[in-house]
Short mmCIF file of C-alpha atoms and ligand atoms in Angstrom, two decimals:
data_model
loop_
_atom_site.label_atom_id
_atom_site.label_comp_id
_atom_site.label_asym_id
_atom_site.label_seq_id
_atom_site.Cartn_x
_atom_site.Cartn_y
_atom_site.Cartn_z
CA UNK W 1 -42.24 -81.86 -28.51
CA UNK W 2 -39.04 -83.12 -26.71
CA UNK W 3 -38.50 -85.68 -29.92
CA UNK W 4 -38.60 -81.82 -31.89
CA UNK W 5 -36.44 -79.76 -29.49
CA UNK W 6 -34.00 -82.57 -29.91
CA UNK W 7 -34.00 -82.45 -33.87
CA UNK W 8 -33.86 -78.82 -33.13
CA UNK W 9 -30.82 -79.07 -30.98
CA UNK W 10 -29.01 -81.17 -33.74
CA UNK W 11 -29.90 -78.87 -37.09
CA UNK W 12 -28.97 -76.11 -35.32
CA UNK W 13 -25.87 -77.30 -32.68
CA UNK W 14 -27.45 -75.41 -29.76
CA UNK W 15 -28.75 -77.34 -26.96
CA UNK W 16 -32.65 -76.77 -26.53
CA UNK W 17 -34.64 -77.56 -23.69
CA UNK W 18 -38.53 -77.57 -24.57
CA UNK W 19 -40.86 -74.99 -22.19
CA UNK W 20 -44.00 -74.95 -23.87
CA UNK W 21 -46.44 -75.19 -26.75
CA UNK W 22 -49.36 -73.41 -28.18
CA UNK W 23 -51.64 -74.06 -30.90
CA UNK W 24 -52.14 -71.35 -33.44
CA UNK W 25 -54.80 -70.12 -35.52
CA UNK W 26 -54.58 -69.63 -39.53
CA UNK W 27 -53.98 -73.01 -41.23
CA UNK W 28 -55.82 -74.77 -43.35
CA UNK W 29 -54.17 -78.24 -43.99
CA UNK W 30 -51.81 -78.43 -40.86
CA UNK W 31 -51.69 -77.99 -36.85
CA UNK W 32 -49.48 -75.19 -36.60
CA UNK W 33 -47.96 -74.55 -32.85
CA UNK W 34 -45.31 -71.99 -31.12
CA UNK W 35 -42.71 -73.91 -29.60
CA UNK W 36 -41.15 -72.24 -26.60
CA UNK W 37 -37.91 -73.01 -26.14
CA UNK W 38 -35.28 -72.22 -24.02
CA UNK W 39 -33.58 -70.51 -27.24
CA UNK W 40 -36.89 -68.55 -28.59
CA UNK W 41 -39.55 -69.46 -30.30
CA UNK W 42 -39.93 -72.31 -33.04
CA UNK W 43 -42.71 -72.27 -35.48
CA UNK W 44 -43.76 -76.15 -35.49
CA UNK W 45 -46.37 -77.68 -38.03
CA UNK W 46 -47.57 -81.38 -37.58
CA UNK W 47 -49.17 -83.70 -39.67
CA UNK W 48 -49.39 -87.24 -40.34
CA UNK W 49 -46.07 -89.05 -41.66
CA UNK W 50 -47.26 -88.77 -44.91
CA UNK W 51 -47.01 -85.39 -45.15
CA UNK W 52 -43.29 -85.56 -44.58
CA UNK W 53 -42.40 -84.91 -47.82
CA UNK W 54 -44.63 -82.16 -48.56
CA UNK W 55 -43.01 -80.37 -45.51
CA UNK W 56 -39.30 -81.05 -47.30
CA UNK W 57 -40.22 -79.92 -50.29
CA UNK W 58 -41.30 -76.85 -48.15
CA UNK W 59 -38.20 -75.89 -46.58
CA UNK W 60 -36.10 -76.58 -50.46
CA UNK W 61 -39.04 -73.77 -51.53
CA UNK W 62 -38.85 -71.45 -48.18
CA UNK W 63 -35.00 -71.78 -49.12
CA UNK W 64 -34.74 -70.94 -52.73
CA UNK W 65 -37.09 -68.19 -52.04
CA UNK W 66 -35.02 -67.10 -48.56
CA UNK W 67 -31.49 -67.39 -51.11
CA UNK W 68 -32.98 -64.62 -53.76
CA UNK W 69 -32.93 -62.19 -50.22
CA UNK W 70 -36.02 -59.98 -51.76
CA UNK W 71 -38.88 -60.74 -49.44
CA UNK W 72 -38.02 -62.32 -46.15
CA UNK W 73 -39.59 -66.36 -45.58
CA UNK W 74 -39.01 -68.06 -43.00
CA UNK W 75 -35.88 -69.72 -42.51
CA UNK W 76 -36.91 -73.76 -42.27
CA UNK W 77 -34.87 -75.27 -39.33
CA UNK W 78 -35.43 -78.97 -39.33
CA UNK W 79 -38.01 -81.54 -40.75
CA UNK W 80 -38.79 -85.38 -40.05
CA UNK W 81 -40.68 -87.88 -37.67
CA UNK W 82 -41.61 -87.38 -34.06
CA UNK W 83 -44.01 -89.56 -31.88
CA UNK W 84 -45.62 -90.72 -35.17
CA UNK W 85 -46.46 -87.43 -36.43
CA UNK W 86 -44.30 -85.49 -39.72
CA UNK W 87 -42.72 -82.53 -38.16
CA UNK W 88 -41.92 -79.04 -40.33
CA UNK W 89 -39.82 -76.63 -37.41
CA UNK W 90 -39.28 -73.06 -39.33
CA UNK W 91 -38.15 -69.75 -37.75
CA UNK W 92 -41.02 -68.22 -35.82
CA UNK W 93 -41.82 -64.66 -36.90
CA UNK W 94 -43.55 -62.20 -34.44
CA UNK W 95 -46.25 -61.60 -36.89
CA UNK W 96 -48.55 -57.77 -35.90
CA UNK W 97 -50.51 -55.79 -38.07
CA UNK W 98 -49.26 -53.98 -41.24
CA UNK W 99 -47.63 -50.35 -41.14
CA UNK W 100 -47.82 -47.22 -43.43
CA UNK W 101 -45.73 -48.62 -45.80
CA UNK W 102 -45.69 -52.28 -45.68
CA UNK W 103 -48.14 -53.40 -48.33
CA UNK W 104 -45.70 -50.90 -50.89
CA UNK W 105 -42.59 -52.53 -49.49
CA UNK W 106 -44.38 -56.26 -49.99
CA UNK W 107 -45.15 -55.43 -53.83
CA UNK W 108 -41.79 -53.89 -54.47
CA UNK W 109 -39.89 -56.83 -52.64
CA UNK W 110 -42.62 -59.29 -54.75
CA UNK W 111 -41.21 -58.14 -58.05
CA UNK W 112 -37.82 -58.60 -56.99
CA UNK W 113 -37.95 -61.79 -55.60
CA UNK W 114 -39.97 -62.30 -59.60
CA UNK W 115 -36.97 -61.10 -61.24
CA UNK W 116 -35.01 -64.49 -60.26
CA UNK W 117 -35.93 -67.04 -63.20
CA UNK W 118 -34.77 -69.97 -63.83
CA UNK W 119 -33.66 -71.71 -67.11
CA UNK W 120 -37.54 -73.44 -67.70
CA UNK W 121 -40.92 -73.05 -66.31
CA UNK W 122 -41.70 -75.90 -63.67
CA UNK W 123 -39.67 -76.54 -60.80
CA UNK W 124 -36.92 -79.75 -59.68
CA UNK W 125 -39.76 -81.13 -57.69
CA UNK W 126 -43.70 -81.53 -58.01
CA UNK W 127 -45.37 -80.09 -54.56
CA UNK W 128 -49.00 -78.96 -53.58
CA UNK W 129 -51.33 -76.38 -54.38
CA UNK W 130 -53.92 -76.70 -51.15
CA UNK W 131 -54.02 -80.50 -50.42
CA UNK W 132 -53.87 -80.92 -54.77
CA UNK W 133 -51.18 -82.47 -56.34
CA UNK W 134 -48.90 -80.40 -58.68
CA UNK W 135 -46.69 -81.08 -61.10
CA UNK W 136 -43.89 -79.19 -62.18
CA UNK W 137 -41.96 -81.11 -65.11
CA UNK W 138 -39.52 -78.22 -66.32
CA UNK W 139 -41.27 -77.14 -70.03
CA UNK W 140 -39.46 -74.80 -72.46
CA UNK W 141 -43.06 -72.99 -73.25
CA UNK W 142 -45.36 -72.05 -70.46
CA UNK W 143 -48.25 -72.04 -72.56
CA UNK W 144 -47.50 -75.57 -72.93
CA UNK W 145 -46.55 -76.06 -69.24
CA UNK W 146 -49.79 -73.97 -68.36
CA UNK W 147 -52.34 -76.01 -70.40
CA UNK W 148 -50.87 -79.80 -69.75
CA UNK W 149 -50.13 -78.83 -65.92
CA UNK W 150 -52.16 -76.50 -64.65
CA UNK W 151 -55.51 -75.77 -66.14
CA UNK W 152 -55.62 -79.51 -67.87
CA UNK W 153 -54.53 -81.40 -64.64
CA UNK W 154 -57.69 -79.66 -62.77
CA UNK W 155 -59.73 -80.22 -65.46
CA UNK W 156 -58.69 -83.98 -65.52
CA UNK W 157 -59.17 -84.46 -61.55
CA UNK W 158 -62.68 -82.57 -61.98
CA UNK W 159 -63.73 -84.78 -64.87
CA UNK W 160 -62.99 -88.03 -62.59
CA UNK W 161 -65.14 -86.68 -60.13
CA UNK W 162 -68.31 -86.06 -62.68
CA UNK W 163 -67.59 -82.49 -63.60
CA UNK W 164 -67.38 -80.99 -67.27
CA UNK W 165 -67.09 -77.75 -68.02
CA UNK W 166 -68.39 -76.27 -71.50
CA UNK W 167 -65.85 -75.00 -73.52
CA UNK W 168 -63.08 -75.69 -71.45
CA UNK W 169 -61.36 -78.12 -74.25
CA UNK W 170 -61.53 -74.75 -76.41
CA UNK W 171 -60.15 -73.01 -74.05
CA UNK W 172 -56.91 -75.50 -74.35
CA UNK W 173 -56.74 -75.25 -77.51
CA UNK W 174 -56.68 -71.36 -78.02
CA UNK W 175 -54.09 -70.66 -75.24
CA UNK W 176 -52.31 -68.97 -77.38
CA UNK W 177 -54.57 -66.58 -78.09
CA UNK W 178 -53.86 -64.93 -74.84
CA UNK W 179 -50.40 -64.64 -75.32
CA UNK W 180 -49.95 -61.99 -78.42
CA UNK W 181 -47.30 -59.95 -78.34
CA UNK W 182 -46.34 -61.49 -74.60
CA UNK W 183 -43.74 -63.44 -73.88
CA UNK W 184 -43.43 -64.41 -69.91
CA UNK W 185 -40.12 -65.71 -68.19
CA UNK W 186 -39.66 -68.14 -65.75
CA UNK W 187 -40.06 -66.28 -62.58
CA UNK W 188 -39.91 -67.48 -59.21
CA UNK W 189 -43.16 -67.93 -58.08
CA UNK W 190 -44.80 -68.31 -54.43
CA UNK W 191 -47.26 -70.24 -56.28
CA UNK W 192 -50.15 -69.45 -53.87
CA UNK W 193 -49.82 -65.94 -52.29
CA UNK W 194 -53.77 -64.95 -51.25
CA UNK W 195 -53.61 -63.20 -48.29
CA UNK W 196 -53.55 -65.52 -45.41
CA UNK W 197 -50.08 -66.53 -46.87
CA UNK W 198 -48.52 -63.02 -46.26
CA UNK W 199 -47.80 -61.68 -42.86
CA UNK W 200 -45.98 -58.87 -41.52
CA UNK W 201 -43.47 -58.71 -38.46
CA UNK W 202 -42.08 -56.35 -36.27
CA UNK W 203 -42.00 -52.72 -37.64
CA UNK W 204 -44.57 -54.06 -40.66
CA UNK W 205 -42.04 -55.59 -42.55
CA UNK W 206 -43.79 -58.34 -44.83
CA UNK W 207 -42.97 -62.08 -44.73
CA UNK W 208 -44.68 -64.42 -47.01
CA UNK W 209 -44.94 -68.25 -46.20
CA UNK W 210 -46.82 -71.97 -47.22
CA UNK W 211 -46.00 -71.79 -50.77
CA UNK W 212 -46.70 -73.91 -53.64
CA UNK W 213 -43.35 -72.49 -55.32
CA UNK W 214 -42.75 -72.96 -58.90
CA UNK W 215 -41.03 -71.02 -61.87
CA UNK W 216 -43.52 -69.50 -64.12
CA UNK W 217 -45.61 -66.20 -65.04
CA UNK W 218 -44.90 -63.84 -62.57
CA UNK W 219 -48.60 -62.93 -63.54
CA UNK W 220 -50.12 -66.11 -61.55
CA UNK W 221 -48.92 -64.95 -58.08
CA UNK W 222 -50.13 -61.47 -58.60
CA UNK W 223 -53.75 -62.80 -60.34
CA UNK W 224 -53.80 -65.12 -56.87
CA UNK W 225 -53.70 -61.76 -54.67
CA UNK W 226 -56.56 -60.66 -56.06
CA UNK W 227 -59.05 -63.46 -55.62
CA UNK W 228 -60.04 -63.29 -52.21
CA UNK W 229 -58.31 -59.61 -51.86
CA UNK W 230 -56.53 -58.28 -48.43
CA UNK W 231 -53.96 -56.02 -51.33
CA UNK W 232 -54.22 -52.57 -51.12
CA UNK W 233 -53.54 -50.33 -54.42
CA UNK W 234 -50.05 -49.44 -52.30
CA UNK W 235 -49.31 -53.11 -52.95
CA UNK W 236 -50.28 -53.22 -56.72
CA UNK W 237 -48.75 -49.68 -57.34
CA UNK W 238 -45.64 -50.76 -55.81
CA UNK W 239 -45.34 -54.06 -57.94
CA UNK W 240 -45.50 -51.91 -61.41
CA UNK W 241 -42.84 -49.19 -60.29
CA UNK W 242 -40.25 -51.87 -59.80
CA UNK W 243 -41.42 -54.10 -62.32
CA UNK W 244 -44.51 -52.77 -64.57
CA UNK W 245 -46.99 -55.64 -65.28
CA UNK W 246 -48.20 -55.90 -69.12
CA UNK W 247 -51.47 -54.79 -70.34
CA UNK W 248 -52.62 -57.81 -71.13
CA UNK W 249 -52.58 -59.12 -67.28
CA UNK W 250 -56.32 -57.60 -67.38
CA UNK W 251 -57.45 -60.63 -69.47
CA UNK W 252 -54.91 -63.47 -68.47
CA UNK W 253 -55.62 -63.30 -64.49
CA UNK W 254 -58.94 -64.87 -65.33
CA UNK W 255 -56.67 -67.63 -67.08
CA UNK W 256 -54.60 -67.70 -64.04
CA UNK W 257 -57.31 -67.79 -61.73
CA UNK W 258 -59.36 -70.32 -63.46
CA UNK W 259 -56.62 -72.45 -62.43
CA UNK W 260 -57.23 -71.34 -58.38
CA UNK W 261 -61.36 -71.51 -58.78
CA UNK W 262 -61.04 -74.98 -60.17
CA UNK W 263 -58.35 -76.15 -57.84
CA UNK W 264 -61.06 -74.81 -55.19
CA UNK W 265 -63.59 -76.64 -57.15
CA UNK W 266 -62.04 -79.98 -56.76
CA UNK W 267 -61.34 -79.48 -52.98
CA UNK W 268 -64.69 -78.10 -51.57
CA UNK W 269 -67.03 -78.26 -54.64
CA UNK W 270 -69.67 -75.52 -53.76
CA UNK W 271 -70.30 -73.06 -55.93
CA UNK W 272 -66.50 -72.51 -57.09
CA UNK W 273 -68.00 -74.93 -60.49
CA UNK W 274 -70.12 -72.43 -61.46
CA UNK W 275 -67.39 -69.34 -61.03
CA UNK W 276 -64.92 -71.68 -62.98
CA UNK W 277 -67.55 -71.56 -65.94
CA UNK W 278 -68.54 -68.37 -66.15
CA UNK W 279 -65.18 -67.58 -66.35
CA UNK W 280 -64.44 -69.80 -68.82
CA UNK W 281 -67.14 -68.58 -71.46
CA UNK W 282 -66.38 -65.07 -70.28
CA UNK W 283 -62.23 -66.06 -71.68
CA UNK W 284 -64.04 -67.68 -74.67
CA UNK W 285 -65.26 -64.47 -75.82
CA UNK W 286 -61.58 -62.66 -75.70
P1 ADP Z 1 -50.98 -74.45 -43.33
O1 ADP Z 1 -49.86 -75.16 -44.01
O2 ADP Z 1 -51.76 -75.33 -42.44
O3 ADP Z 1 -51.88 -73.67 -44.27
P2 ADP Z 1 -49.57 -72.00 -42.62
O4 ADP Z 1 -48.18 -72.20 -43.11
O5 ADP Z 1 -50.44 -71.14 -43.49
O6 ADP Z 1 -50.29 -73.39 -42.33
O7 ADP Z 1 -49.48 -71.39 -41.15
C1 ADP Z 1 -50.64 -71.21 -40.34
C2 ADP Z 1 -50.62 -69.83 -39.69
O8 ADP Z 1 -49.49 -69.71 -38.84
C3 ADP Z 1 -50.47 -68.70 -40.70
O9 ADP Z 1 -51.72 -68.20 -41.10
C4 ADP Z 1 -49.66 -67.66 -39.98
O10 ADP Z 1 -50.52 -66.75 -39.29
C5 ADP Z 1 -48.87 -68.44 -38.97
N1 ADP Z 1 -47.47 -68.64 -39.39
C6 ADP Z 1 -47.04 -69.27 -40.52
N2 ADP Z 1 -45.72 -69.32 -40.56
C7 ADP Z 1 -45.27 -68.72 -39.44
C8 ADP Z 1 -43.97 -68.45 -38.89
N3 ADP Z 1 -42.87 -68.87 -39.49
N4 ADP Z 1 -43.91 -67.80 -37.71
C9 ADP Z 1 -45.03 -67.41 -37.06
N5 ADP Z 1 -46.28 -67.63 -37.52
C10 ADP Z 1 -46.41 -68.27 -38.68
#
């Protein structure tokens, strides 16, 4: 941790002297730590050195989603190679429960930070969703983007490890079909907002973190919230006042979170195969 406070010191010009350090609860692929320094608290995630890129490519997304100034992130301080372990330092947010009002002020703040798109769906760099690779080549059509690097890169990765799925190649094929009359931009995404990814700091005011950030269907990132839930209808209702969501959303976040239950699929097999079926014969019968 002295190694850290040092890169600390440098990215940030103060001089810190290290106090102490906790582990904390919450993550699923990293150790994540409070760092008490003699300036504050540091939010510190380790990993091996391999990892060191995923944490850049963390702070360029915690920074182009920080620069929109919608929903706060937290600010990334300093990244690299300590005692032969990959180092991520961000701000450390005091994170309590929510308040009356902070699940509305989280979907309004959502849909703004949405309303910054870029010129192409994908992103300047591939990244992560979970511990899966994901690419983002920038693609003029997301329907094109969507099938090639989303649903038919998890199908690939399940098909090298023994899984089909029925219909799924039909699926592909019909995209499409699920786009009439719709005609997403190329929002920017947190790519992987369920609700252990959202937090809220002092006076309930929502921070959202760990992304997988990408420029696509503002749709995906609002289909994620639902899967494993923690959004209340403040949250939803929210959203649509500042930015309504299309009808169609009721049949395209299985389509989006096909893409989640298969990426879950490949990771920790269990039953997620059997979800990712059903939903795909459920799509088939749009
Ligand atoms: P992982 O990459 O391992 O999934 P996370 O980024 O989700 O780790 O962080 C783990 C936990 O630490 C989160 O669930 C959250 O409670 C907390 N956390 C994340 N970022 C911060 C931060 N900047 N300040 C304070 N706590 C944070």
């Amino acid at each position: 941790m002295d190694a850290i406070c040092k890169a600390i010191s440098e990215a940030t010009g103060e001089k810190i002297e290290f106090i102490s350090a906790s582990p904390l609860a919450g993550g699923c692929i990293n150790d994540a730590n409070r760092l008490e320094s003699s300036s504050g608290p540091f939010f510190v995630k380790l990993n091996q050195p391999s990892f060191l890129e995923a944490f850049h490519i963390e702070s360029l997304a915690l920074m182009e989603m920080g620069a929109t100034r919608t929903i706060r992130v937290p600010k990334p301080v300093c990244n690299g190679i300590a005692d032969g372990r990959a180092f991520l330092v961000l701000e450390f947010i005091e994170m309590g429960p929510p308040q009356a009002g902070s699940q509305a002020k989280a979907g309004q703040q959502l849909a703004n930070m949405h309303r910054n798109t870029g010129k192409a769906f994908g992103w300047h760099c591939n990244n992560t969703i979970g511990a899966t690779p994901q690419q983002n080549p920038l693609t003029q059509t997301w329907t094109d983007f969507y099938r090639s690097n989303r649903l038919g890169f998890q199908l690939e990765l399940a098909a090298r490890g023994g899984q089909a799925f029925h219909g799924a190649d039909k699926l592909l094929e019909r995209l499409e079909d699920y786009f009439e009359n719709y005609n997403p931009v190329p929002s920017l995404l947190h790519g992987d907002l369920w609700s252990g990814n959202i937090g809220y700091g002092r006076h309930g005011q929502p921070a959202i973190f760990d992304p997988a950030t990408y420029y696509g269907d503002r749709e995906t990132d609002l289909a994620f919230t639902e899967m494993f839930g923690g959004f209340g209808p403040e949250f939803y209702n929210a959203y649509d006042e500042t930015w309504p969501r299309d009808s169609g959303f009721k049949i395209r976040k299985k389509l989006y979170n096909l893409y989640h239950y298969l990426n879950h699929h490949n990771l920790f097999g269990g039953g997620y195969s059997s979800t990712a079926q059903v939903i795909i014969y459920d799509l088939l019968k749009h």
